[in-house]
Amino acid sequence: MAGTIPLCRALCYSSDRTQFLHAREADTTVITVDRLSETPLYLQLRDAVIAGIAAGELRPGDALPSVRALAEDLGINLHTVNKAYATLRDEGYVIMLGRRGAYVADAPANPAAGMGAPALAAALEKLAVEFKASGGTRAAFLDAARRAAADLPEEADHVR
């Protein structure tokens, strides 16, 4: 695939093999799983890839680790990684090229092709309701949202 920069597999693990690092030049993308979390492992993997894309650590055309290699490196089931990649494919973040592997997809020409305004509003509303139900205030929610968004690159730096 022309113009792709595959990520190099680094031999860096946490002591319990729940973290595997991938590096390209000076950039590092960390993929971690927390076996004690209530969040399913495939969603943790999905979220780690999306965070890497949002941070500009993973760019269109970058190769993701093979399903088999990532499953082995993290010590998790092959089908878990496959489900994460399939979810990312279905959401438009990744393209699957058969035996050639999974690659970060180009940003859509139409930003609404990803998470559009209605989906974003619904997700934020759900978070706000849960935060309020746990005793949080509107001001604290807005402050947390601002802090979370502050680390995102500007549109000129990274498009997705």
Coordinates of C-alpha atoms in Angstrom, one line a residue:
M1 CA 0.0 0.0 0.0
A2 CA 1.7 3.2 -1.2
G3 CA 2.3 5.9 1.4
T4 CA 1.8 3.7 4.4
I5 CA 4.1 3.9 7.4
P6 CA 3.7 0.6 9.4
L7 CA 4.1 0.9 13.1
C8 CA 7.2 -1.0 14.4
R9 CA 6.6 -3.5 17.1
A10 CA 8.5 -2.5 20.2
L11 CA 9.5 -5.1 22.7
C12 CA 8.0 -3.2 25.7
Y13 CA 5.5 -4.9 27.9
S14 CA 4.1 -4.2 31.4
S15 CA 4.9 -6.8 33.9
D16 CA 1.5 -8.5 33.5
R17 CA 1.5 -8.3 29.7
T18 CA -1.5 -6.0 29.6
Q19 CA 0.3 -3.2 27.8
F20 CA 2.1 -3.3 24.5
L21 CA 3.8 -0.4 22.9
H22 CA 4.0 0.4 19.2
A23 CA 6.5 3.0 18.0
R24 CA 7.1 5.0 14.8
E25 CA 10.1 7.4 14.9
A26 CA 9.6 9.5 18.0
D27 CA 5.8 8.9 18.3
T28 CA 4.5 6.2 20.6
T29 CA 1.1 4.7 20.7
V30 CA 0.3 2.7 23.8
I31 CA -2.4 0.0 23.7
T32 CA -3.4 -1.2 27.1
V33 CA -6.1 -3.4 28.5
D34 CA -7.3 -3.6 32.1
R35 CA -8.6 -7.0 32.9
L36 CA -10.3 -5.7 36.1
S37 CA -12.3 -3.1 34.3
E38 CA -16.0 -3.6 33.6
T39 CA -15.5 -2.3 30.1
P40 CA -15.1 -5.3 27.7
L41 CA -11.6 -5.8 26.4
Y42 CA -12.6 -5.3 22.7
L43 CA -14.0 -1.9 23.6
Q44 CA -10.8 -1.0 25.5
L45 CA -8.8 -1.9 22.4
R46 CA -11.3 0.1 20.2
D47 CA -11.0 3.1 22.5
A48 CA -7.2 3.0 22.5
V49 CA -7.0 3.0 18.7
I50 CA -9.5 5.9 18.5
A51 CA -7.5 7.8 21.1
G52 CA -4.3 7.3 19.1
I53 CA -6.1 8.6 16.0
A54 CA -7.5 11.6 17.8
A55 CA -4.1 12.5 19.3
G56 CA -2.5 12.2 15.9
E57 CA -0.3 9.3 16.9
L58 CA -2.0 7.1 14.4
R59 CA -2.4 8.6 10.9
P60 CA -4.3 7.5 7.8
G61 CA -2.4 4.6 6.2
D62 CA -0.7 3.5 9.4
A63 CA -0.7 -0.3 9.8
L64 CA -2.2 -1.7 13.0
P65 CA -0.6 -4.8 14.5
S66 CA -1.9 -8.0 13.1
V67 CA -4.8 -9.6 15.0
R68 CA -2.7 -12.6 16.0
A69 CA 0.3 -10.5 17.1
L70 CA -1.7 -8.1 19.2
A71 CA -3.6 -10.9 20.9
E72 CA -0.4 -12.8 21.7
D73 CA 1.4 -9.6 22.9
L74 CA -1.5 -8.6 25.2
G75 CA -2.2 -12.2 26.3
I76 CA -5.8 -12.0 25.2
N77 CA -8.1 -14.0 22.9
L78 CA -7.6 -13.6 19.1
H79 CA -11.4 -13.2 18.7
T80 CA -11.3 -10.2 21.1
V81 CA -8.9 -8.3 18.9
N82 CA -10.8 -9.4 15.8
K83 CA -14.0 -8.0 17.3
A84 CA -12.3 -4.7 18.2
Y85 CA -10.9 -4.3 14.6
A86 CA -14.3 -5.2 13.1
T87 CA -16.0 -2.6 15.3
L88 CA -13.4 0.0 14.2
R89 CA -14.0 -1.0 10.6
D90 CA -17.7 -0.7 10.9
E91 CA -17.3 2.7 12.5
G92 CA -15.0 3.9 9.7
Y93 CA -11.8 4.3 11.6
V94 CA -10.0 1.3 10.1
I95 CA -9.9 -0.4 6.7
M96 CA -9.3 -4.1 6.5
L97 CA -7.4 -5.4 3.6
G98 CA -7.8 -9.2 4.0
R99 CA -4.5 -10.9 4.8
R100 CA -2.5 -7.6 4.3
G101 CA -3.9 -6.3 7.7
A102 CA -5.7 -3.4 9.2
Y103 CA -4.9 0.2 8.4
V104 CA -6.1 3.5 9.8
A105 CA -8.6 4.9 7.3
D106 CA -8.5 8.2 5.7
A107 CA -10.5 10.9 7.4
P108 CA -13.8 11.2 5.7
A109 CA -14.4 14.1 3.4
N110 CA -17.7 14.7 5.2
P111 CA -17.0 14.9 9.0
A112 CA -20.6 13.8 9.6
A113 CA -19.6 10.4 8.3
G114 CA -18.0 9.7 11.6
M115 CA -19.6 10.7 14.8
G116 CA -22.1 13.3 13.7
A117 CA -23.7 16.0 15.8
P118 CA -26.8 13.9 16.8
A119 CA -24.6 11.0 18.0
L120 CA -22.3 13.4 19.8
A121 CA -25.2 15.1 21.5
A122 CA -26.7 11.7 22.6
A123 CA -23.4 10.5 24.0
L124 CA -22.8 13.8 25.9
E125 CA -26.4 13.8 27.2
K126 CA -25.9 10.2 28.5
L127 CA -22.6 11.2 30.2
A128 CA -24.2 14.4 31.7
V129 CA -27.1 12.4 33.1
E130 CA -24.9 9.8 34.6
F131 CA -22.6 12.5 36.1
K132 CA -25.6 14.3 37.6
A133 CA -27.0 11.1 39.0
S134 CA -23.7 10.4 40.7
G135 CA -23.8 13.8 42.4
G136 CA -21.9 16.0 39.9
T137 CA -22.8 19.5 39.0
R138 CA -23.3 21.1 35.6
A139 CA -20.2 23.3 36.1
A140 CA -18.1 20.4 37.1
F141 CA -19.3 18.5 34.0
L142 CA -18.5 21.4 31.7
D143 CA -15.1 21.9 33.3
A144 CA -14.3 18.2 32.8
A145 CA -15.4 18.3 29.1
R146 CA -13.2 21.4 28.5
R147 CA -10.2 19.6 30.1
A148 CA -10.8 16.5 28.0
A149 CA -11.1 18.5 24.8
A150 CA -8.1 20.7 25.6
D151 CA -5.6 17.9 24.7
L152 CA -7.1 17.3 21.2
P153 CA -5.1 18.7 18.3
E154 CA -6.6 21.5 16.3
E155 CA -8.2 20.7 13.0
A156 CA -5.2 22.1 11.1
D157 CA -2.9 19.7 12.9
H158 CA -4.9 16.6 12.4
V159 CA -8.1 15.9 10.6
R160 CA -10.6 13.2 11.7

